[in-house]
Tab-separated table of C-alpha atoms in Angstrom:
chain	number	residue	atom	x	y	z
A	290	MET	CA	0.693	-37.293	7.942
A	291	PRO	CA	-0.301	-35.153	10.021
A	292	GLY	CA	-3.188	-33.166	7.232
A	293	GLY	CA	-3.565	-35.113	4.998
A	294	THR	CA	-1.822	-34.151	1.322
A	295	ARG	CA	-2.962	-30.148	1.989
A	296	ARG	CA	-0.113	-29.883	4.203
A	297	GLY	CA	2.080	-30.100	0.911
A	298	LYS	CA	0.680	-26.974	0.247
A	299	LYS	CA	1.884	-23.831	1.466
A	300	PRO	CA	-0.663	-21.738	3.262
A	301	ARG	CA	-0.758	-19.183	0.486
A	302	ASP	CA	-0.770	-22.015	-1.822
A	303	TYR	CA	-4.767	-21.700	-0.886
A	304	ALA	CA	-4.994	-18.370	-1.842
A	305	VAL	CA	-8.115	-18.356	-4.922
A	306	SER	CA	-7.047	-14.399	-5.270
A	307	GLY	CA	-4.921	-10.990	-4.122
A	308	ASP	CA	-1.749	-10.778	-2.716
A	309	TRP	CA	-0.898	-13.328	0.592
A	310	PRO	CA	-1.505	-12.334	3.353
A	311	TYR	CA	-4.581	-10.226	2.013
A	312	ALA	CA	-5.539	-12.984	-0.270
A	313	VAL	CA	-9.172	-13.982	-0.238
A	314	MET	CA	-8.813	-17.609	0.435
A	315	ASP	CA	-9.803	-21.376	0.061
A	316	SER	CA	-12.116	-22.154	2.698
A	317	VAL	CA	-9.657	-24.129	3.895
A	318	ARG	CA	-9.918	-24.164	7.934
A	319	PRO	CA	-5.767	-24.668	7.820
A	320	ALA	CA	-4.855	-22.464	5.206
A	321	GLN	CA	-6.965	-19.259	6.518
A	322	VAL	CA	-4.860	-20.179	10.268
A	323	GLY	CA	-1.919	-20.046	7.996
A	324	GLN	CA	-3.160	-15.869	6.645
A	325	ALA	CA	-4.243	-15.422	9.843
A	326	VAL	CA	-1.033	-15.777	11.983
A	327	ALA	CA	0.728	-14.034	8.452
A	328	GLN	CA	-1.820	-10.686	8.608
A	329	ALA	CA	-1.252	-10.368	12.533
A	330	LEU	CA	2.482	-10.715	12.648
A	331	THR	CA	2.688	-8.343	9.424
A	332	GLU	CA	0.431	-6.003	11.650
A	333	ALA	CA	2.415	-6.175	14.805
A	334	MET	CA	5.757	-6.081	13.584
A	335	GLU	CA	4.783	-2.465	11.684
A	336	GLN	CA	3.270	-0.820	14.834
A	337	ARG	CA	6.411	-1.267	16.809
A	338	GLY	CA	8.396	-0.903	13.863
A	339	LEU	CA	10.576	-4.123	14.375
A	340	SER	CA	12.460	-5.499	11.552
A	341	ALA	CA	12.134	-9.328	11.245
A	342	ASN	CA	15.970	-9.298	12.047
A	343	ALA	CA	14.818	-7.421	15.105
A	344	LEU	CA	12.004	-9.144	15.839
A	345	ALA	CA	14.517	-12.390	15.533
A	346	MET	CA	16.992	-10.849	17.892
A	347	ALA	CA	14.247	-10.005	20.444
A	348	SER	CA	12.536	-13.909	20.370
A	349	GLY	CA	14.521	-16.426	19.297
A	350	VAL	CA	12.843	-16.955	16.221
A	351	ASN	CA	15.479	-17.985	13.074
A	352	ARG	CA	14.957	-14.695	11.237
A	353	GLN	CA	14.417	-16.986	8.331
A	354	VAL	CA	10.987	-18.490	10.087
A	355	ILE	CA	9.759	-15.475	10.946
A	356	SER	CA	10.109	-14.248	6.978
A	357	ASN	CA	9.139	-17.983	5.773
A	358	ILE	CA	5.536	-17.405	8.201
A	359	LEU	CA	5.330	-13.389	6.303
A	360	ALA	CA	5.375	-14.833	3.485
A	361	GLY	CA	3.126	-18.078	3.223
A	362	THR	CA	5.437	-20.578	2.247
A	363	VAL	CA	5.319	-22.508	6.148
A	364	TRP	CA	3.118	-23.887	8.506
A	365	PRO	CA	4.612	-22.498	11.931
A	366	ASP	CA	4.671	-24.408	14.503
A	367	MET	CA	3.572	-23.546	18.137
A	368	PHE	CA	6.541	-23.228	19.386
A	369	THR	CA	7.622	-20.474	17.687
A	370	LEU	CA	4.685	-18.801	17.194
A	371	ALA	CA	4.195	-19.159	21.602
A	372	SER	CA	7.524	-17.212	21.234
A	373	LEU	CA	6.568	-14.293	19.405
A	374	GLU	CA	3.660	-13.901	21.230
A	375	GLU	CA	5.602	-13.561	24.395
A	376	THR	CA	7.957	-11.487	22.415
A	377	LEU	CA	5.238	-9.134	21.030
A	378	ASP	CA	2.850	-8.790	24.422
A	379	GLU	CA	0.207	-10.215	21.549
A	380	MET	CA	-2.057	-12.684	20.011
A	381	ILE	CA	-1.007	-14.126	16.849
A	382	TRP	CA	-2.989	-16.912	16.931
A	383	PRO	CA	-6.727	-15.902	15.984
A	384	ARG	CA	-9.987	-17.540	17.588
A	385	HIS	CA	-10.800	-18.373	14.315
A	386	THR	CA	-13.090	-20.668	15.726
A	387	GLU	CA	-15.426	-17.773	15.999
A	388	TRP	CA	-14.807	-16.006	12.700
A	389	PRO	CA	-18.520	-16.299	11.237
A	390	ALA	CA	-19.822	-18.680	8.851
A	391	GLY	CA	-19.840	-18.196	5.050
A	392	ASP	CA	-22.425	-18.374	2.428
A	393	ASP	CA	-21.003	-21.641	2.031
A	394	GLY	CA	-21.589	-22.849	5.673
A	395	ALA	CA	-18.101	-22.922	6.117
A	396	ARG	CA	-16.172	-19.734	9.082
A	397	HIS	CA	-13.970	-17.518	7.046
A	398	GLN	CA	-11.808	-14.962	8.861
A	399	PRO	CA	-13.665	-10.941	8.642
A	400	VAL	CA	-12.088	-9.041	6.326
A	401	SER	CA	-9.883	-7.056	8.272
A	402	LEU	CA	-9.316	-3.309	7.673
A	403	HIS	CA	-6.154	-2.944	7.417
A	404	ARG	CA	-7.087	-5.668	3.561
A	405	CYS	CA	-8.790	-2.186	2.669
A	406	GLY	CA	-5.768	-0.067	2.934
A	407	GLY	CA	-7.682	0.936	6.774
A	408	GLU	CA	-5.934	1.404	10.306
A	409	GLY	CA	-5.877	-2.035	10.585
């Protein structure tokens, strides 16, 4: 299976502490990317005042799939992400190869201002 046994867990299952999608994550990069996608999608929907139903109707992506991405219970596929990005006219896939390296040598997503209660 692609991704080995790590794909058997949901992205949110890699949260170490805090609430999804702004939790502190384990250093498993695919889970961090899933978290970043959920954050970006959450924030894009909030900025536009879109519900999962409204985004589903506009994008052609099933509402439950959108809800599952937001909840961190699925690994979203490229077709879904491209459809959401096109509808939102915004990138939701993170530039994770540019994330800074932490003390452990692994790259980690920078802390979002939204996570801290600021405007992000």
